[in-house]
C-alpha positions as a Markdown table, in Angstrom:
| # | Residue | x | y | z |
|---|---|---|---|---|
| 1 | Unk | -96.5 | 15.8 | -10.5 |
| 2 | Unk | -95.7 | 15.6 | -6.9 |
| 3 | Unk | -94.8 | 12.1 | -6.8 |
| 4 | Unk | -92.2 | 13.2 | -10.0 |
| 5 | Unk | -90.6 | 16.0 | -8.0 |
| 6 | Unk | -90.1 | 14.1 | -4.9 |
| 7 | Unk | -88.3 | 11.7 | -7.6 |
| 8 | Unk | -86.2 | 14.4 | -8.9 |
| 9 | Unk | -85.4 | 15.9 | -5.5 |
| 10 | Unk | -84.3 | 11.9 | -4.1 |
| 11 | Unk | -82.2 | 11.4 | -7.4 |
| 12 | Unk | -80.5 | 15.6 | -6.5 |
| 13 | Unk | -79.5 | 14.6 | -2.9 |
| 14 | Unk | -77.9 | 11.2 | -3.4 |
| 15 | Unk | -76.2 | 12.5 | -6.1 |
| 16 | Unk | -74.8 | 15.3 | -4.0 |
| 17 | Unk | -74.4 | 12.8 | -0.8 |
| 18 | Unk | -72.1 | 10.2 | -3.4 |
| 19 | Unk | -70.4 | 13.5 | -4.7 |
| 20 | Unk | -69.4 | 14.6 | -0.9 |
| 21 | Unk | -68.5 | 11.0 | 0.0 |
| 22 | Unk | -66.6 | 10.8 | -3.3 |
| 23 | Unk | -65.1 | 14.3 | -2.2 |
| 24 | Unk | -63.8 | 13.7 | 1.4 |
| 25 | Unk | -62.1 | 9.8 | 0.3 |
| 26 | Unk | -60.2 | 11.9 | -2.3 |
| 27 | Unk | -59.2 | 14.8 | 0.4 |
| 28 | Unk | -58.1 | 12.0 | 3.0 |
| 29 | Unk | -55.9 | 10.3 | 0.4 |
| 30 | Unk | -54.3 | 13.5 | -0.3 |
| 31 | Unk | -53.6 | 14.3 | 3.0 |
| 32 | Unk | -52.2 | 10.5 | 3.4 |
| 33 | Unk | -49.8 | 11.3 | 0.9 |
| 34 | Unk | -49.1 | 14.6 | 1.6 |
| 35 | Unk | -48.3 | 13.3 | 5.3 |
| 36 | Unk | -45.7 | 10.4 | 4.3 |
| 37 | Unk | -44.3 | 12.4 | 0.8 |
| 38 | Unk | -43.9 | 15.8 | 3.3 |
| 39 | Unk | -39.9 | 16.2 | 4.6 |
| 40 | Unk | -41.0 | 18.5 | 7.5 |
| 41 | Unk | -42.9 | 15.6 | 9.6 |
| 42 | Unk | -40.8 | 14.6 | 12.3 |
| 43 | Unk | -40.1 | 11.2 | 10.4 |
| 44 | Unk | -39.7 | 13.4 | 7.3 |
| 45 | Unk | -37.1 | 15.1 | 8.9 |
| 46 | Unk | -35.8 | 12.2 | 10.5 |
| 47 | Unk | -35.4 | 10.2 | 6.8 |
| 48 | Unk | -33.5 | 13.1 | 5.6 |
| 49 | Unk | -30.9 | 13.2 | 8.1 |
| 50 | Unk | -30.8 | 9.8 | 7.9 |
| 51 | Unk | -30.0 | 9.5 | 4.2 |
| 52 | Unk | -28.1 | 12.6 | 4.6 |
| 53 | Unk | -24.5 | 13.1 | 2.7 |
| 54 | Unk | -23.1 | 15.8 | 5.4 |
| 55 | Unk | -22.6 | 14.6 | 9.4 |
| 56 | Unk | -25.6 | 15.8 | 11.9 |
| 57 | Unk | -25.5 | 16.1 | 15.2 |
| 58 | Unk | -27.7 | 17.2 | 18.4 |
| 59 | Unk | -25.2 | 18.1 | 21.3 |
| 60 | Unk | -27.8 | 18.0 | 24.3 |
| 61 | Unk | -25.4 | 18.2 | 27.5 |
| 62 | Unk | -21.6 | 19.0 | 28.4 |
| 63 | Unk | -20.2 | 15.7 | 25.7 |
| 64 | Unk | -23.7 | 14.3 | 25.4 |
| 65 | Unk | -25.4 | 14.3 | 21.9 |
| 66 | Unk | -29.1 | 13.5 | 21.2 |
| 67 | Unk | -29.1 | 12.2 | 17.9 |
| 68 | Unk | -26.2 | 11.9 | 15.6 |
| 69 | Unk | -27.2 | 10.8 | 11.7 |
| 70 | Unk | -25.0 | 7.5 | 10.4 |
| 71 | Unk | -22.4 | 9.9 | 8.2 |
| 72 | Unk | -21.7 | 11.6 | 11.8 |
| 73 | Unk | -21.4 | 8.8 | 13.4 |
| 74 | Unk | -19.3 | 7.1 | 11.0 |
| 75 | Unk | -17.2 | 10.3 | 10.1 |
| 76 | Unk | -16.6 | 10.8 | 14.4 |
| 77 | Unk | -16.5 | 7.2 | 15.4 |
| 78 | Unk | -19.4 | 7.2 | 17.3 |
| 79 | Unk | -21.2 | 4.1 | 17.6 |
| 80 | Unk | -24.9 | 4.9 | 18.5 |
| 81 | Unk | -27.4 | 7.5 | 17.3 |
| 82 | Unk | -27.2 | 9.0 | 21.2 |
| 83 | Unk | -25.1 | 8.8 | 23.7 |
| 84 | Unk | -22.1 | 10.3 | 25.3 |
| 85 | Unk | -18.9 | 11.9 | 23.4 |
| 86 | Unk | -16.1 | 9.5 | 22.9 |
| 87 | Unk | -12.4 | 10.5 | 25.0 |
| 88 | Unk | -11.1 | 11.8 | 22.0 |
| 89 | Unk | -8.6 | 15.1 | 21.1 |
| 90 | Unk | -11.3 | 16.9 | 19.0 |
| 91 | Unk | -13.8 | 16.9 | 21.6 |
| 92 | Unk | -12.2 | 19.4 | 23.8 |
| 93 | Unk | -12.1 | 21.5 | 20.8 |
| 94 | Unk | -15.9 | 20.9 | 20.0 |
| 95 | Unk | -17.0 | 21.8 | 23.4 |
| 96 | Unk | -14.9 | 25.2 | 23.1 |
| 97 | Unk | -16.8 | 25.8 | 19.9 |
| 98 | Unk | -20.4 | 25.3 | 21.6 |
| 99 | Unk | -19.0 | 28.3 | 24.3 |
| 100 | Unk | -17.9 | 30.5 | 21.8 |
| 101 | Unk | -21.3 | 29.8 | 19.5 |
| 102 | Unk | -23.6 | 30.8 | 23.0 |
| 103 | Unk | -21.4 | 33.5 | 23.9 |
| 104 | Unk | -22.2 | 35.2 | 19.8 |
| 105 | Unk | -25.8 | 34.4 | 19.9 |
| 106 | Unk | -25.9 | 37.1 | 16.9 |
| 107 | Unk | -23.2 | 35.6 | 15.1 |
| 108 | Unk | -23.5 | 32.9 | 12.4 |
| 109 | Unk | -22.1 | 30.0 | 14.1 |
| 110 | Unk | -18.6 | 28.5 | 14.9 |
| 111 | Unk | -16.3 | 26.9 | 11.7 |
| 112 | Unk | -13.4 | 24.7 | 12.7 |
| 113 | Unk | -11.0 | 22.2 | 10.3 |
| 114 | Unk | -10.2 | 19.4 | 12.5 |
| 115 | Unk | -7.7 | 16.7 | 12.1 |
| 116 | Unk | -9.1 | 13.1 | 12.9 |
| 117 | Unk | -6.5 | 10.3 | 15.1 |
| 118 | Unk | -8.0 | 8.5 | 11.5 |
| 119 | Unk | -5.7 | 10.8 | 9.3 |
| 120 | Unk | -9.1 | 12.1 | 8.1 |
| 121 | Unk | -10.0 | 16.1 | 8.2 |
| 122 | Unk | -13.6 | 17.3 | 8.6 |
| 123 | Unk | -15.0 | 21.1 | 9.1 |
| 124 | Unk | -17.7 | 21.9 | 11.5 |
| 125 | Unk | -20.4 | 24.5 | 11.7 |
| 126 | Unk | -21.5 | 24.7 | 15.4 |
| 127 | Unk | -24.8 | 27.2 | 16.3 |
| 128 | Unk | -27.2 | 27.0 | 19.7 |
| 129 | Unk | -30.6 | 25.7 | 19.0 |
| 130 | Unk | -32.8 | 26.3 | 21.9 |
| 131 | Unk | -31.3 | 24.4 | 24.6 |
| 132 | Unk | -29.5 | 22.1 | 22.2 |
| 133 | Unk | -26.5 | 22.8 | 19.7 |
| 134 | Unk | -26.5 | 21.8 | 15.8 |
| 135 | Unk | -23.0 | 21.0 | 14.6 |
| 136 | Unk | -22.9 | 20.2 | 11.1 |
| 137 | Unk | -19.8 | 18.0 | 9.9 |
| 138 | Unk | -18.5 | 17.7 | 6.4 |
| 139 | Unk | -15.2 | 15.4 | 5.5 |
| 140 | Unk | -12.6 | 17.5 | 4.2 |
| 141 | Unk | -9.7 | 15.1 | 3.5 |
| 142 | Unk | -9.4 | 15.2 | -0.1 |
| 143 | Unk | -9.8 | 18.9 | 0.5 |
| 144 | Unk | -6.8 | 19.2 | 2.9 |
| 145 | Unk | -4.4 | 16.6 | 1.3 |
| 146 | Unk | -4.8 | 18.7 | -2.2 |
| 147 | Unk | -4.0 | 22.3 | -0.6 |
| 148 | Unk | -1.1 | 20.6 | 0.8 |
| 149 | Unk | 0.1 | 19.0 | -2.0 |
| 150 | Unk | -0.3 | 22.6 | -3.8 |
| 151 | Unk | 1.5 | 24.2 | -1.2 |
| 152 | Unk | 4.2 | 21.6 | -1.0 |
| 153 | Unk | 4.3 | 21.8 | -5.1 |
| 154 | Unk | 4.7 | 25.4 | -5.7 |
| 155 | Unk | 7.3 | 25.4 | -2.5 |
| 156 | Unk | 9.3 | 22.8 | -4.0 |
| 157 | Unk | 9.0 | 24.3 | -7.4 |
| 158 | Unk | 10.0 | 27.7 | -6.6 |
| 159 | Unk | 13.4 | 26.1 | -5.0 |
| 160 | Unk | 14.0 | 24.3 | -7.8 |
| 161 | Unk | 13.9 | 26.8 | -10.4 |
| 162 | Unk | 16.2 | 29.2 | -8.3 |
| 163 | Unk | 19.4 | 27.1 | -10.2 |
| 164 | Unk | 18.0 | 27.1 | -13.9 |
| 165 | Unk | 16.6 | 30.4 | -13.6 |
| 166 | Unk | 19.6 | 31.9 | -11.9 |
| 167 | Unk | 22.4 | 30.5 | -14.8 |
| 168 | Unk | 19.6 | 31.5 | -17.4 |
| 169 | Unk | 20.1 | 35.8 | -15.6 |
| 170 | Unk | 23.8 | 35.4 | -16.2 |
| 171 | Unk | 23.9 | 34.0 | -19.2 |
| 172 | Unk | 21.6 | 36.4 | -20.5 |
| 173 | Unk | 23.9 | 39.0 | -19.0 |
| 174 | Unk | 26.8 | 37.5 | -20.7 |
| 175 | Unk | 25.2 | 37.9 | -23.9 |
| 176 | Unk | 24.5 | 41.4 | -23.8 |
| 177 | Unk | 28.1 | 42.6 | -23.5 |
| 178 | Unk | 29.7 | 44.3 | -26.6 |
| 179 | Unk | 33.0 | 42.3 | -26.8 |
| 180 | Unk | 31.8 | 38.8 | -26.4 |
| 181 | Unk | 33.5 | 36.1 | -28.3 |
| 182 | Unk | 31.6 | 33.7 | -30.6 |
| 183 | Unk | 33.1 | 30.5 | -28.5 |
| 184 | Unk | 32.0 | 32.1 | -25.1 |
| 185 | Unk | 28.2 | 33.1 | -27.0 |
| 186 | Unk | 27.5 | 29.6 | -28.2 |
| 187 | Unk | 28.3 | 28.7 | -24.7 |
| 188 | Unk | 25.8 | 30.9 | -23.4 |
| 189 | Unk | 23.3 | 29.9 | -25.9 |
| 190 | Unk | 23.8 | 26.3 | -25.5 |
| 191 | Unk | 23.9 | 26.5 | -22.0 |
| 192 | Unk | 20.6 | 28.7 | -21.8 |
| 193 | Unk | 19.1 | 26.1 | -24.0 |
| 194 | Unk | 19.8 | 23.4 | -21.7 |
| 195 | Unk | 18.7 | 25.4 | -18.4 |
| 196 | Unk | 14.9 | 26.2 | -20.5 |
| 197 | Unk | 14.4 | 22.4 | -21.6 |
| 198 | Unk | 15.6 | 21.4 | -18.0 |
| 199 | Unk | 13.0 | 24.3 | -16.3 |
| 200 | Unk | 10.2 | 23.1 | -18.6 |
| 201 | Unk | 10.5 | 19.9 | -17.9 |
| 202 | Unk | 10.7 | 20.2 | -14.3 |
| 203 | Unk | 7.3 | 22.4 | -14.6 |
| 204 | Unk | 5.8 | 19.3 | -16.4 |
| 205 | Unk | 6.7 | 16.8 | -14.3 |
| 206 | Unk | 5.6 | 18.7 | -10.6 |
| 207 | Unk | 2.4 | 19.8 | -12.8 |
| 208 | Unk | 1.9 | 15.6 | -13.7 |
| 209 | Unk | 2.8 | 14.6 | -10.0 |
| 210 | Unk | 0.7 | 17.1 | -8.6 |
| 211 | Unk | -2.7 | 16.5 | -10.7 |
| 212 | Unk | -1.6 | 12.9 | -9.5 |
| 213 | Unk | -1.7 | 13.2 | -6.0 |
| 214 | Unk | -5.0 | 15.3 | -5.9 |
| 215 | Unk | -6.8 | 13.1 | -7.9 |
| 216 | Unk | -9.4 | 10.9 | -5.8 |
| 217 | Unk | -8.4 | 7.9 | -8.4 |
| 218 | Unk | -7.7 | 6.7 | -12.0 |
| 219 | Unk | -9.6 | 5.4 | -15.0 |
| 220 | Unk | -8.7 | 1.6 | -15.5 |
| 221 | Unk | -9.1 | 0.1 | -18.1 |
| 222 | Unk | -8.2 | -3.4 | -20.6 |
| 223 | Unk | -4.8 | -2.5 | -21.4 |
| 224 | Unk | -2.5 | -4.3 | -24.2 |
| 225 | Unk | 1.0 | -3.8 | -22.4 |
| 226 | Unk | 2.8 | -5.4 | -25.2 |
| 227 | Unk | 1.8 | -3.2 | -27.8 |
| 228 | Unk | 2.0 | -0.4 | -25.0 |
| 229 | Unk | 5.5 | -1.2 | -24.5 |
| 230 | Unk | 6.4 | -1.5 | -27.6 |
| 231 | Unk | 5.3 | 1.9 | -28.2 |
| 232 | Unk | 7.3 | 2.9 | -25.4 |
| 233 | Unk | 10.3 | 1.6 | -27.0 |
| 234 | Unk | 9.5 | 2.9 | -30.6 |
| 235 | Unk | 9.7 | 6.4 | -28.7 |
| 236 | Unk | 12.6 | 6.0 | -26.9 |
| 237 | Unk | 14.8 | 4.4 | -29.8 |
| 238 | Unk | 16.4 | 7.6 | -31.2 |
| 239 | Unk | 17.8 | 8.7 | -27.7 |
| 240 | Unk | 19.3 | 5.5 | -27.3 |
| 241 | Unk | 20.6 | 5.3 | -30.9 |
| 242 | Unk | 22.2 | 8.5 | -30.0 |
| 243 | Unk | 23.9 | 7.2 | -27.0 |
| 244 | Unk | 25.0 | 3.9 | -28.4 |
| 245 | Unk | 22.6 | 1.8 | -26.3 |
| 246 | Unk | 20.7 | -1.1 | -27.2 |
| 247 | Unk | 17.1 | -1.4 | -26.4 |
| 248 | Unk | 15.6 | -4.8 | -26.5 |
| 249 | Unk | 12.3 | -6.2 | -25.3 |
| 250 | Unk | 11.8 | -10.0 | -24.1 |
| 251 | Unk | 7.5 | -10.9 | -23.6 |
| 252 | Unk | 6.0 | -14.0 | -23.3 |
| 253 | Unk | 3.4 | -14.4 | -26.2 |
| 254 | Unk | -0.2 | -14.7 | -25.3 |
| 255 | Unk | 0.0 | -12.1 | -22.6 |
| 256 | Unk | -3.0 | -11.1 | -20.5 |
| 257 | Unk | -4.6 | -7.8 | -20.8 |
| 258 | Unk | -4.0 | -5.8 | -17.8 |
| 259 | Unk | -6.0 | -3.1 | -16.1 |
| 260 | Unk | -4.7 | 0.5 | -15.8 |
| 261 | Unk | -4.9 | 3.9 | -17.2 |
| 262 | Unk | -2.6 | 3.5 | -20.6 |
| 263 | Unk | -1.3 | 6.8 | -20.9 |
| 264 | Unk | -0.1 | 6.6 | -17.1 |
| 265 | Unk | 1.3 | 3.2 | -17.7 |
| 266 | Unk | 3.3 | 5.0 | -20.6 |
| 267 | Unk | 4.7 | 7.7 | -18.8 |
| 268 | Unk | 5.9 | 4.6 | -16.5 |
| 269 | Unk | 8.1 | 3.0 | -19.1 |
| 270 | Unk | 8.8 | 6.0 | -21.2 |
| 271 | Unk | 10.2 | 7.4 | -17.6 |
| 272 | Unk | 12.6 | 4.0 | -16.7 |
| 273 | Unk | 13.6 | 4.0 | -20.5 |
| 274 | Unk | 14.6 | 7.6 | -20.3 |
| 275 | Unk | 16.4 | 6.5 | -17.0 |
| 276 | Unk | 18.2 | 3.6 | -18.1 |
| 277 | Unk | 19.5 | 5.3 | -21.6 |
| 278 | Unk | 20.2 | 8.2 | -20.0 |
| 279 | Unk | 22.7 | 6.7 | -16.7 |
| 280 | Unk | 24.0 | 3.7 | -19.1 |
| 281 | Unk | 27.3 | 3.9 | -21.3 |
| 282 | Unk | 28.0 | 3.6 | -25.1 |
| 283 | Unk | 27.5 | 0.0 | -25.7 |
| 284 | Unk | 25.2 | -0.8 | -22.7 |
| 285 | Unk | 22.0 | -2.4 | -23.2 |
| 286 | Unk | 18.3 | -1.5 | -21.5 |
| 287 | Unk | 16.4 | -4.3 | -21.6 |
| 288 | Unk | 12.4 | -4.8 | -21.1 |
| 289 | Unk | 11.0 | -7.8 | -20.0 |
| 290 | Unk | 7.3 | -9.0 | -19.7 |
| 291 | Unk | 6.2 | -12.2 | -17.8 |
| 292 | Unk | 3.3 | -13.3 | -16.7 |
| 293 | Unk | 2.9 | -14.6 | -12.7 |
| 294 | Unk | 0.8 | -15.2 | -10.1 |
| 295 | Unk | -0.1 | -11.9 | -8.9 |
| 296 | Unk | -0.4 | -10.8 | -12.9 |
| 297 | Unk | 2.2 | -9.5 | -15.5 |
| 298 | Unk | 5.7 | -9.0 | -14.4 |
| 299 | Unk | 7.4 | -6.3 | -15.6 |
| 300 | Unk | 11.1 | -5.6 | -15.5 |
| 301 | Unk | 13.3 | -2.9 | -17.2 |
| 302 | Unk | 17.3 | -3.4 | -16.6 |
| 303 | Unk | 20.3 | -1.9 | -17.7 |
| 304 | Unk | 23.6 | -3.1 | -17.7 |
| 305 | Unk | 25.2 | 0.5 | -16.7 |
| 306 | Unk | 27.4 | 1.4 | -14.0 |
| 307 | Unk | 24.6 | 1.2 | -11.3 |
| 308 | Unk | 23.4 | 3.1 | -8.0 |
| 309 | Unk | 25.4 | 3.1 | -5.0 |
| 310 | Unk | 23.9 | 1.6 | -1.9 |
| 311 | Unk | 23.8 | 4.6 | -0.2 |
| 312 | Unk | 21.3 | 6.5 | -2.7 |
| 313 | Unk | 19.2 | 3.5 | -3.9 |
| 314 | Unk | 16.6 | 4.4 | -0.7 |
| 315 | Unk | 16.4 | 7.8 | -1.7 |
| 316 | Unk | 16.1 | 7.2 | -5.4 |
| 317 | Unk | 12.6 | 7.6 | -5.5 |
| 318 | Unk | 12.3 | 11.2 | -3.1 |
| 319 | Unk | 11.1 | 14.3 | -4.7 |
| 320 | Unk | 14.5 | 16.1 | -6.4 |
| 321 | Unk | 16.7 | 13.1 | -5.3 |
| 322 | Unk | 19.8 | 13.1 | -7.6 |
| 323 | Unk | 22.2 | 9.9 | -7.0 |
| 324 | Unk | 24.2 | 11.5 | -9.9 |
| 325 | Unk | 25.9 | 14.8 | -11.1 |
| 326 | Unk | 23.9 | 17.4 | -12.0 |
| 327 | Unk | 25.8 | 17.3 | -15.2 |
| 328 | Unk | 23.7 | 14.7 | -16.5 |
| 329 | Unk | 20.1 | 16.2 | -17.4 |
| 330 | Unk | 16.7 | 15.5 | -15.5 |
| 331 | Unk | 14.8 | 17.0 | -12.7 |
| 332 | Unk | 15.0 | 14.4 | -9.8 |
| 333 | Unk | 11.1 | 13.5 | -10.0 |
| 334 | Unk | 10.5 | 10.3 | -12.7 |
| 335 | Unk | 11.3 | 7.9 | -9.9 |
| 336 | Unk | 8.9 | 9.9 | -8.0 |
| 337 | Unk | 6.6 | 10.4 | -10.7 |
| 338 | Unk | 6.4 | 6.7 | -11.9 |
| 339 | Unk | 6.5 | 5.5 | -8.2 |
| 340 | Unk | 2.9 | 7.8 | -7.7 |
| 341 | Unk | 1.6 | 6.3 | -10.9 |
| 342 | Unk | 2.0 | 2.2 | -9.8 |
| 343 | Unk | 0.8 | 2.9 | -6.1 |
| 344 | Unk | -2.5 | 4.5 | -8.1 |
| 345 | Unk | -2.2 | 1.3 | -10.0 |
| 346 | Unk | -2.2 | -0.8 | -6.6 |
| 347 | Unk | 1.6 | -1.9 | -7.1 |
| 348 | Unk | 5.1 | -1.2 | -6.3 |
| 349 | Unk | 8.2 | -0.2 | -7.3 |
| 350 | Unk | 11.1 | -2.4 | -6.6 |
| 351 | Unk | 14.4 | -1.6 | -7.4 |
| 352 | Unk | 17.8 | -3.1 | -7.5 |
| 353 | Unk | 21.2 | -2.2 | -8.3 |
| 354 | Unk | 25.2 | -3.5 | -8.8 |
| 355 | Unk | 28.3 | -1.4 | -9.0 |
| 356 | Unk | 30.5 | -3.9 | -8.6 |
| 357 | Unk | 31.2 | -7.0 | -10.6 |
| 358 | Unk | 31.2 | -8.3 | -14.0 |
| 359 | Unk | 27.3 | -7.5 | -14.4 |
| 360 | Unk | 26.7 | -3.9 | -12.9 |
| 361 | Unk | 23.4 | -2.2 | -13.7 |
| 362 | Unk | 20.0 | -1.2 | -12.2 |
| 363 | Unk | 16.6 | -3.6 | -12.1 |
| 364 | Unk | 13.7 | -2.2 | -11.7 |
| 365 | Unk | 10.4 | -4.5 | -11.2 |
| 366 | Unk | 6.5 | -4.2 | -10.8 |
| 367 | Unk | 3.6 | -6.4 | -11.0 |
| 368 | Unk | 0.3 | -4.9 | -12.8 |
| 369 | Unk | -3.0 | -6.8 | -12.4 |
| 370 | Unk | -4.1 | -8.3 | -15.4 |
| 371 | Unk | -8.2 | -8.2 | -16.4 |
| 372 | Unk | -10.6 | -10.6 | -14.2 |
| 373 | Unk | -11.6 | -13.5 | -16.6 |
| 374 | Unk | -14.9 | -13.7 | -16.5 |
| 375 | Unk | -14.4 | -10.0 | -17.5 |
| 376 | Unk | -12.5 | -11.6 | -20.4 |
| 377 | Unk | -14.9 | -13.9 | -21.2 |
């Protein structure tokens, strides 16, 4: 019986002495794990910053920094992860916010909006750590660039509508006197019409160009610019029949597909078409033509109307820019607006123009990029 219990007792303690082993080799791989999976290490911490999408850096001395993270050091134009502070203009202004963030211990830290010499904007959070200062740094250029283009929109917009608005008052005026004539009240009316259409238009058009400029970049896409242009044309054929123009399109068969946002590229010819119909005579012709060339698919819309003169055709393309009486009707931004579209389509507006001569008219020409082959394929 003895011998059995000295048996049992054996069997007890190595199975209690392989459970413990067992035990502590599970407890140290946990704590393996926990050490490399665990952010607050050091070379947790350090992996985060590193992969980090916002700028960090560790200002240690008077334009000294301990550590700066690589979207710091490629959002400053510093080239190592320490060293000094290069000689540039915001630096000055960084060291002024380290002061004012020591002298408000209590406060919440320093916030600044610098411009970069690299036409780039960043905002700054500066607070004293110990004997170091933190300074966080996010880019703010798309940021900046779309506040300005609001600002700029709703400035240019509210000078704009001064005119339209302004004849729409007296008109309205006009129409509310007892004794007005019928000719005089169908002048008013038509007149009122005009000045509404030509206001909402406007609004349209600074609303397209401003979504335009704030947006970081266009959807591109396969497009069929034959069968887009033709749409184009389709659209514009009852204006034109109602100014006695012809609209004709010239295209080489077998064109390639090109790459672009369609409705965009619509707006462009829709926009030139409107231009040409509008600025040619009774018996003029607008003419589209589509080519393919090196650089991709050539495309040219001309009219054989009386032309820009010299001195507008630089300004042609400005904000508002009218190189012709105000009696004829359009807000002075399609140029502007169909320019913006081709330089998000990586191409550019060329124009040319005759007054003089046998064959007077405007050309106007762009290249799109046509679809990669092996995209194609």
């Amino acid at each position: 019986m003895l011998f059995l219990d000295l048996r049992w007792v054996i069997f007890v303690l190595l199975l209690a002495t392989i459970s413990i082993v067992s035990l502590t080799v599970r407890l140290a791989r946990w704590r393996r794990r926990e050490r490399r999976a665990s952010p607050l290490t050091p070379e947790g911490v350090h992996t985060v910053l590193e992969r980090a999408s916002f700028g960090w850096l560790m200002l240690d001395g008077p334009r000294s920094y301990r550590y700066a993270n690589p979207y710091a050091r490629r959002l400053l134009g510093l080239t190592s992860p320490d060293g000094l502070l290069p000689e540039a203009a915001w630096v000055p202004l960084l060291e002024e916010d380290r002061g004012a963030a020591r002298q408000e211990m209590g406060a919440m830290g320093r916030y600044r909006r610098v411009s970069l010499p690299s036409d780039r904007v960043v905002r700054w959070w500066v607070t004293p750590w110990n004997e170091m200062d933190i300074v966080v740094v996010m880019e703010a250029t798309a940021q900046h660039r779309a506040e300005q283009a609001a600002s700029y929109l709703f400035s240019a917009l509210s000078h704009e509508l001064r005119t339209p608005i302004g004849t729409i008052l007296t008109h309205l005026e006009i129409l509310l006197l007892p004794d007005v004539s019928e000719e005089i009240r169908q002048q008013s009316l038509h007149l009122l019409q005009t000045e509404t259409r030509r206001m909402a238009r406007l609004i349209n058009q600074m609303l397209e160009l401003g979504r335009l400029e704030t947006s970081v970049e266009i959807e591109r896409r396969p497009v069929d610019l034959l069968a887009l242009v033709e749409q184009a044309i389709a659209q514009s054929a009852p204006q034109a029949e109602g100014r006695e123009i012809d609209l004709s399109l010239h295209a080489q068969t077998l064109l390639p597909l090109v790459v672009g946002q369609e409705g965009r590229l619509l707006q462009v010819f829709l926009n030139l078409l409107d231009n040409g119909i509008k600025y040619s005579r009774p018996g003029d012709r607008v003419i589209v033509s589509l080519g393919r060339v090196e650089e991709g698919v050539e495309c040219i819309v001309r009219d054989t109307g009386p032309g820009i003169p010299a001195e507008h055709l630089p300004h042609v393309t400005r904000r508002f820019y009218r190189a012709v009486p105000r009696k004829i009707e359009g807000s002075g931004l399609g140029l502007t607006l169909v320019e913006e579209i081709l330089r998000r389509h990586q191409s550019r507006l060329e124009l040319q123009s005759r007054t003089v001569g046998e064959e007077t008219g405007t050309r106007v020409r762009f290249v799109l990029s046509i679809l990669p082959e092996e995209v194609r394929a």
